[in-house]
PDB file of C-alpha atoms and ligand atoms in Angstrom:
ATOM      1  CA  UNK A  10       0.000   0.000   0.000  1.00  0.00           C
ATOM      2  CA  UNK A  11       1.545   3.108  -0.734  1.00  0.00           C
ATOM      3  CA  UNK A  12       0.721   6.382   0.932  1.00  0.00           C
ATOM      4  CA  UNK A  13      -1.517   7.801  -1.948  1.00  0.00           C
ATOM      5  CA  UNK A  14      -4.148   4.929  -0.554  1.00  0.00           C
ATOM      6  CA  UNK A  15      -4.753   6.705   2.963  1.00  0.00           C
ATOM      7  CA  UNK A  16      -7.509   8.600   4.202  1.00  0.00           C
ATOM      8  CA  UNK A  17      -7.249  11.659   6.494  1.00  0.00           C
ATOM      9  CA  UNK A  18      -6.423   9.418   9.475  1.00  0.00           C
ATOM     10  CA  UNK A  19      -3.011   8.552   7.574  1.00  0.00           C
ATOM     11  CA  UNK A  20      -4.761   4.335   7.290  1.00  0.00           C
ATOM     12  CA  UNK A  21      -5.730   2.999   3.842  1.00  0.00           C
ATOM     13  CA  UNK A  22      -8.958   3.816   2.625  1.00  0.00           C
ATOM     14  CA  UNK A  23     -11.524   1.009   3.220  1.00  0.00           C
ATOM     15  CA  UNK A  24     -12.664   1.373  -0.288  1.00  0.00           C
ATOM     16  CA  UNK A  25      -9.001   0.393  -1.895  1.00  0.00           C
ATOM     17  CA  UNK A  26      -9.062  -2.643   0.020  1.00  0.00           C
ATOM     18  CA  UNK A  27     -12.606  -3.329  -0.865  1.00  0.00           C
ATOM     19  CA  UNK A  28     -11.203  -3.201  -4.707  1.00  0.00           C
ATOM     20  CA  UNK A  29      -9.008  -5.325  -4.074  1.00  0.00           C
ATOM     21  CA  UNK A  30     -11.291  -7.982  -2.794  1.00  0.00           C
ATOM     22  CA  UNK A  31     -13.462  -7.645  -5.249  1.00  0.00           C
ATOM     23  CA  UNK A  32     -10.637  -8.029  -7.740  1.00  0.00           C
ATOM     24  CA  UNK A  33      -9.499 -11.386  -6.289  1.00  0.00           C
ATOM     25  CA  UNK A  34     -13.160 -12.751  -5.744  1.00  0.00           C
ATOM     26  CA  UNK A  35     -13.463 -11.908  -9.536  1.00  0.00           C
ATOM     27  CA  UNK A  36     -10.264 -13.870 -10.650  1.00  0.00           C
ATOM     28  CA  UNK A  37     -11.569 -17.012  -8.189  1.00  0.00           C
ATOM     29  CA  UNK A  38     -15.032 -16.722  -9.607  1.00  0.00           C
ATOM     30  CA  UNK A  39     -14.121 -16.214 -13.332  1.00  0.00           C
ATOM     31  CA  UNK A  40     -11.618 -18.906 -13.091  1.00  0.00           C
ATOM     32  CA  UNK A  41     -14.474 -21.243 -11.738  1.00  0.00           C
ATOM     33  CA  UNK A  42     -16.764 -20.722 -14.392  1.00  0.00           C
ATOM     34  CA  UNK A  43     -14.200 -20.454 -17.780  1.00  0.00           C
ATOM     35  CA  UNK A  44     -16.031 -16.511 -18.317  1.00  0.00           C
ATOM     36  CA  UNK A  45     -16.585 -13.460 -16.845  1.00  0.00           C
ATOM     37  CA  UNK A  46     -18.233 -13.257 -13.601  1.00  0.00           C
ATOM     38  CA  UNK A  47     -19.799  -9.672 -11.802  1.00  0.00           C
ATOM     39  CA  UNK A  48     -20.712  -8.892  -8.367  1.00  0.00           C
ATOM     40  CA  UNK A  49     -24.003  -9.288  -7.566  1.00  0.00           C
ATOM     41  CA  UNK A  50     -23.703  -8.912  -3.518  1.00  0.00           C
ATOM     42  CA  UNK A  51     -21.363  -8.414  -0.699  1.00  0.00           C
ATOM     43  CA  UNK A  52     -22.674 -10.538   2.088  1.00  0.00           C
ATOM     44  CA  UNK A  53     -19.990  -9.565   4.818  1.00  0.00           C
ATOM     45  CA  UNK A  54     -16.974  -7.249   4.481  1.00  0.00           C
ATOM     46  CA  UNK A  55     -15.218  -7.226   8.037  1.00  0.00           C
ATOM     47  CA  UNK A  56     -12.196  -4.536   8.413  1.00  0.00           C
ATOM     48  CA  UNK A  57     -10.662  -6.270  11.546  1.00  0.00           C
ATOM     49  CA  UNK A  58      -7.648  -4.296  11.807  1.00  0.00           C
ATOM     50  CA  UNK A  59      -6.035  -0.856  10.124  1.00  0.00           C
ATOM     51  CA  UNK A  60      -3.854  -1.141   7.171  1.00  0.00           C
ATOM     52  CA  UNK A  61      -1.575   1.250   6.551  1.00  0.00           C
ATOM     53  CA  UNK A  62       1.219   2.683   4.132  1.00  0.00           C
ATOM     54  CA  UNK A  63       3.534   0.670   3.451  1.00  0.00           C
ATOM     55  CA  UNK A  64       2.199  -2.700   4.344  1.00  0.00           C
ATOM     56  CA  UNK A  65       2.359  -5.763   2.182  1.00  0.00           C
ATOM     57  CA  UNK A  66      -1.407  -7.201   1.559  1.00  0.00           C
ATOM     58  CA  UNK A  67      -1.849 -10.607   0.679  1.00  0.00           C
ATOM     59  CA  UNK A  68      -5.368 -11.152  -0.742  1.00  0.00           C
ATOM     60  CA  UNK A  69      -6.563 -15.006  -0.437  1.00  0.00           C
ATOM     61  CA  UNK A  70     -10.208 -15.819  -2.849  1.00  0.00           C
ATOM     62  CA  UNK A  71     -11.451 -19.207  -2.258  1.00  0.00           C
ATOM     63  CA  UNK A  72     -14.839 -20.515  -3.716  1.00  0.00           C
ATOM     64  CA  UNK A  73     -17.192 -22.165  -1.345  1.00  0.00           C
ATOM     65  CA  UNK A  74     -19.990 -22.893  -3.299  1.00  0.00           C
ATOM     66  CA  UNK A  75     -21.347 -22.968  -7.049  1.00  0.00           C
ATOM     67  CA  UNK A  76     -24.884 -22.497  -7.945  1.00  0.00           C
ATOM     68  CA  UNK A  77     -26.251 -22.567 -11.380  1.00  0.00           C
ATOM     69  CA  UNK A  78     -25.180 -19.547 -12.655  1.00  0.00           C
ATOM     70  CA  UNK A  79     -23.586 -17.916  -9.480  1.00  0.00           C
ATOM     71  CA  UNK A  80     -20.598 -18.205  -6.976  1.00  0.00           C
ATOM     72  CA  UNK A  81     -20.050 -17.541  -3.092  1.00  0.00           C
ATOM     73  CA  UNK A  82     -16.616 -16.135  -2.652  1.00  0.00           C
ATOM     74  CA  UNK A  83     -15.092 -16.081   0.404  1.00  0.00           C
ATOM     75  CA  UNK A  84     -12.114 -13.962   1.090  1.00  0.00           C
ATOM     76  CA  UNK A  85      -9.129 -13.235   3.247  1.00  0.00           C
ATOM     77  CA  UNK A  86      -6.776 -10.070   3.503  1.00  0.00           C
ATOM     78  CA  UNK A  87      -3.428 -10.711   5.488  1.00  0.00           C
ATOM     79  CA  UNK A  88      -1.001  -8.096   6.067  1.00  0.00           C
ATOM     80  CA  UNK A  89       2.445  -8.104   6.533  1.00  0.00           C
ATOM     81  CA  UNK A  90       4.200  -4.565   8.379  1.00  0.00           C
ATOM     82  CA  UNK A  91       6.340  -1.991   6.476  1.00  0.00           C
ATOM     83  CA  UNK A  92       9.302  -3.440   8.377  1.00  0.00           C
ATOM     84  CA  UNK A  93       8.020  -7.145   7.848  1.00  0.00           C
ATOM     85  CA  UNK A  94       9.607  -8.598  10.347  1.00  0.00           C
ATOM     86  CA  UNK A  95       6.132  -8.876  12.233  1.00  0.00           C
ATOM     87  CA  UNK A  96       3.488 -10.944  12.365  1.00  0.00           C
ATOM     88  CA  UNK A  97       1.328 -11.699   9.600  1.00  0.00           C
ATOM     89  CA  UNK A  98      -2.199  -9.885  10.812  1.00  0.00           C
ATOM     90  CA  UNK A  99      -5.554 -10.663   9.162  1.00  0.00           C
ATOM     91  CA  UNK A 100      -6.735  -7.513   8.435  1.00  0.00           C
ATOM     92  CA  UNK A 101      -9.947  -7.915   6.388  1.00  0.00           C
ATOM     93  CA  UNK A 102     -12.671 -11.134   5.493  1.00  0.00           C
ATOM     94  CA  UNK A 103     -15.181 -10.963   2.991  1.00  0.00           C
ATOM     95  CA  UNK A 104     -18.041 -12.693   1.328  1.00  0.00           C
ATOM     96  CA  UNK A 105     -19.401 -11.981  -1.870  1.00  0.00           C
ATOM     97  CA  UNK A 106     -21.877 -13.517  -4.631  1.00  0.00           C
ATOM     98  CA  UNK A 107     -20.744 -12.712  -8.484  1.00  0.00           C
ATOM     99  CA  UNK A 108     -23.180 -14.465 -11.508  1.00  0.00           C
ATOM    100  CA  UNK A 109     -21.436 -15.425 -14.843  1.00  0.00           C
ATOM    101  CA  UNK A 110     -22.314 -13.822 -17.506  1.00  0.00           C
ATOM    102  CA  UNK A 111     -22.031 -13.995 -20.966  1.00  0.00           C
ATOM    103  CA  UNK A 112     -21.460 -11.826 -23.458  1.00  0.00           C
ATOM    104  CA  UNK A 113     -24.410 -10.281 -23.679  1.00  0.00           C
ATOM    105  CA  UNK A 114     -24.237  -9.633 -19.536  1.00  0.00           C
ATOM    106  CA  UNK A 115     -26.830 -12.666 -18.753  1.00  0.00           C
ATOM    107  CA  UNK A 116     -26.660 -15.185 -16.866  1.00  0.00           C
ATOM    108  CA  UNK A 117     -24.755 -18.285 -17.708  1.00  0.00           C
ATOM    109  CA  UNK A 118     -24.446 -21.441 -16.089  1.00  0.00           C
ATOM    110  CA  UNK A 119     -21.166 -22.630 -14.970  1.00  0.00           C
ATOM    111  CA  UNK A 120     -20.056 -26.225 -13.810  1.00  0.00           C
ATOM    112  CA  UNK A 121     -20.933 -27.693 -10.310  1.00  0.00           C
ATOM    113  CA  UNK A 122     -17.628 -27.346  -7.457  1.00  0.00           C
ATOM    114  CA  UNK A 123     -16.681 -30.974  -6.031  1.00  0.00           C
ATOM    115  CA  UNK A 124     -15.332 -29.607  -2.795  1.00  0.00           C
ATOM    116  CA  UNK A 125     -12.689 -32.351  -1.831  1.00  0.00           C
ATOM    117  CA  UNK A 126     -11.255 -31.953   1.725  1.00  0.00           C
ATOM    118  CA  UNK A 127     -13.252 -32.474   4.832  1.00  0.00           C
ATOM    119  CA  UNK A 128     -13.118 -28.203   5.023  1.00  0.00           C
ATOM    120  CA  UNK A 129     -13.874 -27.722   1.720  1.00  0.00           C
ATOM    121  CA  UNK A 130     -16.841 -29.550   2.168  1.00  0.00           C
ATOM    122  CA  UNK A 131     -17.654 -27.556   5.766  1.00  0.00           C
ATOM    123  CA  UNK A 132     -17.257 -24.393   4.107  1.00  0.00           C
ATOM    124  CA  UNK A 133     -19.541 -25.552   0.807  1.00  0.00           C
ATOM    125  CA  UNK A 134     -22.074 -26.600   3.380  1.00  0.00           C
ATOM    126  CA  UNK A 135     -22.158 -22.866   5.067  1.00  0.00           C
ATOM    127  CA  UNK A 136     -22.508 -21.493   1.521  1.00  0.00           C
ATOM    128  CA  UNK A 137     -25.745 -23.371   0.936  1.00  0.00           C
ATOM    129  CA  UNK A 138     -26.805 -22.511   4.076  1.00  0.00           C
ATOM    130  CA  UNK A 139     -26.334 -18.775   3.353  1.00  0.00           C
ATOM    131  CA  UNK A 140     -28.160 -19.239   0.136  1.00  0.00           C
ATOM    132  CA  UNK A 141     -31.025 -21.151   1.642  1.00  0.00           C
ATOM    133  CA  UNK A 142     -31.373 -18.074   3.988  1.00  0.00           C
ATOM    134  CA  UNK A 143     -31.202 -15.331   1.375  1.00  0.00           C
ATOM    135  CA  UNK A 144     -33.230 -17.629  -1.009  1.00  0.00           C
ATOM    136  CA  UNK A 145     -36.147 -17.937   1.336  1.00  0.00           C
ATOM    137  CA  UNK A 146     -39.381 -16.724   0.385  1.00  0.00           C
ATOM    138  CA  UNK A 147     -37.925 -16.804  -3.164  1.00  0.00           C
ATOM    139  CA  UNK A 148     -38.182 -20.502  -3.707  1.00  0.00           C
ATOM    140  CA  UNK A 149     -41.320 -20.729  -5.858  1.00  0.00           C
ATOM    141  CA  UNK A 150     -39.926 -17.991  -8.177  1.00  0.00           C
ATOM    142  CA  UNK A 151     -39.700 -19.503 -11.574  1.00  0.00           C
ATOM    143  CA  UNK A 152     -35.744 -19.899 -12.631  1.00  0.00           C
ATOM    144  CA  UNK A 153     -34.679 -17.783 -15.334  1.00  0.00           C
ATOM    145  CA  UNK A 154     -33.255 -18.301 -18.874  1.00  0.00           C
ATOM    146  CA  UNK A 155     -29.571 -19.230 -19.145  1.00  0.00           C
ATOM    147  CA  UNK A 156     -27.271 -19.236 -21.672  1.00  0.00           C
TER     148      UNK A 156
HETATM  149  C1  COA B 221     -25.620 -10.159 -11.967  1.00  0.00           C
HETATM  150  C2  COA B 221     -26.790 -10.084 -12.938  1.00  0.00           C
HETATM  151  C3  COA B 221     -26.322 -10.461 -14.352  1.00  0.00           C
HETATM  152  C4  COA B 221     -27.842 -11.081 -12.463  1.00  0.00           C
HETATM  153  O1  COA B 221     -28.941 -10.919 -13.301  1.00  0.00           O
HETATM  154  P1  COA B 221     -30.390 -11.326 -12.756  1.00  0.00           P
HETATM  155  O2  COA B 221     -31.324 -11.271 -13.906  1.00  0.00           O
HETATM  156  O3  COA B 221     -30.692 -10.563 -11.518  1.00  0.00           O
HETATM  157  O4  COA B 221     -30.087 -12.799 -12.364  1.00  0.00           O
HETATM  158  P2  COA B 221     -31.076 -13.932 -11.942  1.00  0.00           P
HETATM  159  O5  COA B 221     -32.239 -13.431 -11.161  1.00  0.00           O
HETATM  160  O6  COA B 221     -31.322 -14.720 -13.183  1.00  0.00           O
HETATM  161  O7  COA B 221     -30.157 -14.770 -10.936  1.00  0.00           O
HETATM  162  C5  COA B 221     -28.919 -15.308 -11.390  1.00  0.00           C
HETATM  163  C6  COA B 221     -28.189 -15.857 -10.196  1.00  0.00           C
HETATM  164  O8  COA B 221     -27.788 -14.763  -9.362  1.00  0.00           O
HETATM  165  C7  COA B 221     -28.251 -14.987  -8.038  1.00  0.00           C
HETATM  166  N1  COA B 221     -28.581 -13.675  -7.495  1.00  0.00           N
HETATM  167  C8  COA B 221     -29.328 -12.718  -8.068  1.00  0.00           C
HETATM  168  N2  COA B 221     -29.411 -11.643  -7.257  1.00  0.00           N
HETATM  169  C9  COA B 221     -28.690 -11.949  -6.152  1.00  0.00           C
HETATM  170  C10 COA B 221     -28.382 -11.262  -4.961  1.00  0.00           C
HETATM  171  N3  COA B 221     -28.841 -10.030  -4.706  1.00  0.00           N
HETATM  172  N4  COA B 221     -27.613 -11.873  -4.036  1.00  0.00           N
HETATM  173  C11 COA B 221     -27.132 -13.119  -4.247  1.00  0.00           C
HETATM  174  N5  COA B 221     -27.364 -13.823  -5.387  1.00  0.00           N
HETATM  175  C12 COA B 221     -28.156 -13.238  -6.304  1.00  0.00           C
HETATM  176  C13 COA B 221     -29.477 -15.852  -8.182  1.00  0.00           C
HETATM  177  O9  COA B 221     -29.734 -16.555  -6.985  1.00  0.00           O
HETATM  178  C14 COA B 221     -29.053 -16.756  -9.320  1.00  0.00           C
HETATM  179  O10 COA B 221     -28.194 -17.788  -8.814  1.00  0.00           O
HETATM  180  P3  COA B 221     -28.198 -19.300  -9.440  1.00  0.00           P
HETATM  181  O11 COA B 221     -28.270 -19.156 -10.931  1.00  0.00           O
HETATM  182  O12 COA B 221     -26.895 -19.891  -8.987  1.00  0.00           O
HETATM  183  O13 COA B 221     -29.391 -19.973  -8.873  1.00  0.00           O
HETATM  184  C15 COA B 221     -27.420  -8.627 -12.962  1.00  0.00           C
HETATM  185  O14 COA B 221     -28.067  -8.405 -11.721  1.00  0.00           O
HETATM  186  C16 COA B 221     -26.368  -7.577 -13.169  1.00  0.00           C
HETATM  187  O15 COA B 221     -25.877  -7.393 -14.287  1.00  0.00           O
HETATM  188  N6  COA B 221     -25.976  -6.859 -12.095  1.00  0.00           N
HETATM  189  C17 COA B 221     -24.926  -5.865 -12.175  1.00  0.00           C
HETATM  190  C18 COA B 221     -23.560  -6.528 -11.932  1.00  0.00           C
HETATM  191  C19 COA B 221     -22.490  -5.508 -11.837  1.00  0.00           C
HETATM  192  O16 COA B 221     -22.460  -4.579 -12.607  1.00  0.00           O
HETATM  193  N7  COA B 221     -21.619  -5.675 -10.839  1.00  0.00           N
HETATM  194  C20 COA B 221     -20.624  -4.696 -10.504  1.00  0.00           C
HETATM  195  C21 COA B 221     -19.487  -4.678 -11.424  1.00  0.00           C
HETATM  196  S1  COA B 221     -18.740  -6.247 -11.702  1.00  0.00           S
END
Protein backbone atom coordinates (compact mmCIF):
# COMPACT_ATOMS: atom_id res chain seq x y z
CA UNK A 1 0.00 0.00 0.00
CA UNK A 2 1.54 3.11 -0.73
CA UNK A 3 0.72 6.38 0.93
CA UNK A 4 -1.52 7.80 -1.95
CA UNK A 5 -4.15 4.93 -0.55
CA UNK A 6 -4.75 6.70 2.96
CA UNK A 7 -7.51 8.60 4.20
CA UNK A 8 -7.25 11.66 6.49
CA UNK A 9 -6.42 9.42 9.48
CA UNK A 10 -3.01 8.55 7.57
CA UNK A 11 -4.76 4.34 7.29
CA UNK A 12 -5.73 3.00 3.84
CA UNK A 13 -8.96 3.82 2.62
CA UNK A 14 -11.52 1.01 3.22
CA UNK A 15 -12.66 1.37 -0.29
CA UNK A 16 -9.00 0.39 -1.89
CA UNK A 17 -9.06 -2.64 0.02
CA UNK A 18 -12.61 -3.33 -0.86
CA UNK A 19 -11.20 -3.20 -4.71
CA UNK A 20 -9.01 -5.32 -4.07
CA UNK A 21 -11.29 -7.98 -2.79
CA UNK A 22 -13.46 -7.64 -5.25
CA UNK A 23 -10.64 -8.03 -7.74
CA UNK A 24 -9.50 -11.39 -6.29
CA UNK A 25 -13.16 -12.75 -5.74
CA UNK A 26 -13.46 -11.91 -9.54
CA UNK A 27 -10.26 -13.87 -10.65
CA UNK A 28 -11.57 -17.01 -8.19
CA UNK A 29 -15.03 -16.72 -9.61
CA UNK A 30 -14.12 -16.21 -13.33
CA UNK A 31 -11.62 -18.91 -13.09
CA UNK A 32 -14.47 -21.24 -11.74
CA UNK A 33 -16.76 -20.72 -14.39
CA UNK A 34 -14.20 -20.45 -17.78
CA UNK A 35 -16.03 -16.51 -18.32
CA UNK A 36 -16.59 -13.46 -16.84
CA UNK A 37 -18.23 -13.26 -13.60
CA UNK A 38 -19.80 -9.67 -11.80
CA UNK A 39 -20.71 -8.89 -8.37
CA UNK A 40 -24.00 -9.29 -7.57
CA UNK A 41 -23.70 -8.91 -3.52
CA UNK A 42 -21.36 -8.41 -0.70
CA UNK A 43 -22.67 -10.54 2.09
CA UNK A 44 -19.99 -9.57 4.82
CA UNK A 45 -16.97 -7.25 4.48
CA UNK A 46 -15.22 -7.23 8.04
CA UNK A 47 -12.20 -4.54 8.41
CA UNK A 48 -10.66 -6.27 11.55
CA UNK A 49 -7.65 -4.30 11.81
CA UNK A 50 -6.03 -0.86 10.12
CA UNK A 51 -3.85 -1.14 7.17
CA UNK A 52 -1.57 1.25 6.55
CA UNK A 53 1.22 2.68 4.13
CA UNK A 54 3.53 0.67 3.45
CA UNK A 55 2.20 -2.70 4.34
CA UNK A 56 2.36 -5.76 2.18
CA UNK A 57 -1.41 -7.20 1.56
CA UNK A 58 -1.85 -10.61 0.68
CA UNK A 59 -5.37 -11.15 -0.74
CA UNK A 60 -6.56 -15.01 -0.44
CA UNK A 61 -10.21 -15.82 -2.85
CA UNK A 62 -11.45 -19.21 -2.26
CA UNK A 63 -14.84 -20.52 -3.72
CA UNK A 64 -17.19 -22.16 -1.34
CA UNK A 65 -19.99 -22.89 -3.30
CA UNK A 66 -21.35 -22.97 -7.05
CA UNK A 67 -24.88 -22.50 -7.94
CA UNK A 68 -26.25 -22.57 -11.38
CA UNK A 69 -25.18 -19.55 -12.66
CA UNK A 70 -23.59 -17.92 -9.48
CA UNK A 71 -20.60 -18.20 -6.98
CA UNK A 72 -20.05 -17.54 -3.09
CA UNK A 73 -16.62 -16.14 -2.65
CA UNK A 74 -15.09 -16.08 0.40
CA UNK A 75 -12.11 -13.96 1.09
CA UNK A 76 -9.13 -13.23 3.25
CA UNK A 77 -6.78 -10.07 3.50
CA UNK A 78 -3.43 -10.71 5.49
CA UNK A 79 -1.00 -8.10 6.07
CA UNK A 80 2.44 -8.10 6.53
CA UNK A 81 4.20 -4.57 8.38
CA UNK A 82 6.34 -1.99 6.48
CA UNK A 83 9.30 -3.44 8.38
CA UNK A 84 8.02 -7.15 7.85
CA UNK A 85 9.61 -8.60 10.35
CA UNK A 86 6.13 -8.88 12.23
CA UNK A 87 3.49 -10.94 12.37
CA UNK A 88 1.33 -11.70 9.60
CA UNK A 89 -2.20 -9.88 10.81
CA UNK A 90 -5.55 -10.66 9.16
CA UNK A 91 -6.73 -7.51 8.43
CA UNK A 92 -9.95 -7.92 6.39
CA UNK A 93 -12.67 -11.13 5.49
CA UNK A 94 -15.18 -10.96 2.99
CA UNK A 95 -18.04 -12.69 1.33
CA UNK A 96 -19.40 -11.98 -1.87
CA UNK A 97 -21.88 -13.52 -4.63
CA UNK A 98 -20.74 -12.71 -8.48
CA UNK A 99 -23.18 -14.47 -11.51
CA UNK A 100 -21.44 -15.42 -14.84
CA UNK A 101 -22.31 -13.82 -17.51
CA UNK A 102 -22.03 -14.00 -20.97
CA UNK A 103 -21.46 -11.83 -23.46
CA UNK A 104 -24.41 -10.28 -23.68
CA UNK A 105 -24.24 -9.63 -19.54
CA UNK A 106 -26.83 -12.67 -18.75
CA UNK A 107 -26.66 -15.19 -16.87
CA UNK A 108 -24.75 -18.29 -17.71
CA UNK A 109 -24.45 -21.44 -16.09
CA UNK A 110 -21.17 -22.63 -14.97
CA UNK A 111 -20.06 -26.22 -13.81
CA UNK A 112 -20.93 -27.69 -10.31
CA UNK A 113 -17.63 -27.35 -7.46
CA UNK A 114 -16.68 -30.97 -6.03
CA UNK A 115 -15.33 -29.61 -2.79
CA UNK A 116 -12.69 -32.35 -1.83
CA UNK A 117 -11.26 -31.95 1.73
CA UNK A 118 -13.25 -32.47 4.83
CA UNK A 119 -13.12 -28.20 5.02
CA UNK A 120 -13.87 -27.72 1.72
CA UNK A 121 -16.84 -29.55 2.17
CA UNK A 122 -17.65 -27.56 5.77
CA UNK A 123 -17.26 -24.39 4.11
CA UNK A 124 -19.54 -25.55 0.81
CA UNK A 125 -22.07 -26.60 3.38
CA UNK A 126 -22.16 -22.87 5.07
CA UNK A 127 -22.51 -21.49 1.52
CA UNK A 128 -25.75 -23.37 0.94
CA UNK A 129 -26.81 -22.51 4.08
CA UNK A 130 -26.33 -18.78 3.35
CA UNK A 131 -28.16 -19.24 0.14
CA UNK A 132 -31.02 -21.15 1.64
CA UNK A 133 -31.37 -18.07 3.99
CA UNK A 134 -31.20 -15.33 1.37
CA UNK A 135 -33.23 -17.63 -1.01
CA UNK A 136 -36.15 -17.94 1.34
CA UNK A 137 -39.38 -16.72 0.38
CA UNK A 138 -37.93 -16.80 -3.16
CA UNK A 139 -38.18 -20.50 -3.71
CA UNK A 140 -41.32 -20.73 -5.86
CA UNK A 141 -39.93 -17.99 -8.18
CA UNK A 142 -39.70 -19.50 -11.57
CA UNK A 143 -35.74 -19.90 -12.63
CA UNK A 144 -34.68 -17.78 -15.33
CA UNK A 145 -33.26 -18.30 -18.87
CA UNK A 146 -29.57 -19.23 -19.15
CA UNK A 147 -27.27 -19.24 -21.67
C1 LIG B 1 -25.62 -10.16 -11.97
C2 LIG B 1 -26.79 -10.08 -12.94
C3 LIG B 1 -26.32 -10.46 -14.35
C4 LIG B 1 -27.84 -11.08 -12.46
O1 LIG B 1 -28.94 -10.92 -13.30
P1 LIG B 1 -30.39 -11.33 -12.76
O2 LIG B 1 -31.32 -11.27 -13.91
O3 LIG B 1 -30.69 -10.56 -11.52
O4 LIG B 1 -30.09 -12.80 -12.36
P2 LIG B 1 -31.08 -13.93 -11.94
O5 LIG B 1 -32.24 -13.43 -11.16
O6 LIG B 1 -31.32 -14.72 -13.18
O7 LIG B 1 -30.16 -14.77 -10.94
C5 LIG B 1 -28.92 -15.31 -11.39
C6 LIG B 1 -28.19 -15.86 -10.20
O8 LIG B 1 -27.79 -14.76 -9.36
C7 LIG B 1 -28.25 -14.99 -8.04
N1 LIG B 1 -28.58 -13.67 -7.50
C8 LIG B 1 -29.33 -12.72 -8.07
N2 LIG B 1 -29.41 -11.64 -7.26
C9 LIG B 1 -28.69 -11.95 -6.15
C10 LIG B 1 -28.38 -11.26 -4.96
N3 LIG B 1 -28.84 -10.03 -4.71
N4 LIG B 1 -27.61 -11.87 -4.04
C11 LIG B 1 -27.13 -13.12 -4.25
N5 LIG B 1 -27.36 -13.82 -5.39
C12 LIG B 1 -28.16 -13.24 -6.30
C13 LIG B 1 -29.48 -15.85 -8.18
O9 LIG B 1 -29.73 -16.56 -6.99
C14 LIG B 1 -29.05 -16.76 -9.32
O10 LIG B 1 -28.19 -17.79 -8.81
P3 LIG B 1 -28.20 -19.30 -9.44
O11 LIG B 1 -28.27 -19.16 -10.93
O12 LIG B 1 -26.89 -19.89 -8.99
O13 LIG B 1 -29.39 -19.97 -8.87
C15 LIG B 1 -27.42 -8.63 -12.96
O14 LIG B 1 -28.07 -8.40 -11.72
C16 LIG B 1 -26.37 -7.58 -13.17
O15 LIG B 1 -25.88 -7.39 -14.29
N6 LIG B 1 -25.98 -6.86 -12.09
C17 LIG B 1 -24.93 -5.87 -12.18
C18 LIG B 1 -23.56 -6.53 -11.93
C19 LIG B 1 -22.49 -5.51 -11.84
O16 LIG B 1 -22.46 -4.58 -12.61
N7 LIG B 1 -21.62 -5.67 -10.84
C20 LIG B 1 -20.62 -4.70 -10.50
C21 LIG B 1 -19.49 -4.68 -11.42
S1 LIG B 1 -18.74 -6.25 -11.70
Amino acid sequence: MSEHDTNLYGTVHGGVVMKLIDDAAAAAAGRHAGVPAVTVSVEEMTFLAPVRAGDLLTVRARLDHAGRTSMDVSVVVTAERWNLTGPVTRVATAQLVFVAVDADGHPHRIPALVPESAADQRRERRARERRSRRTAGSADRPGPAVS
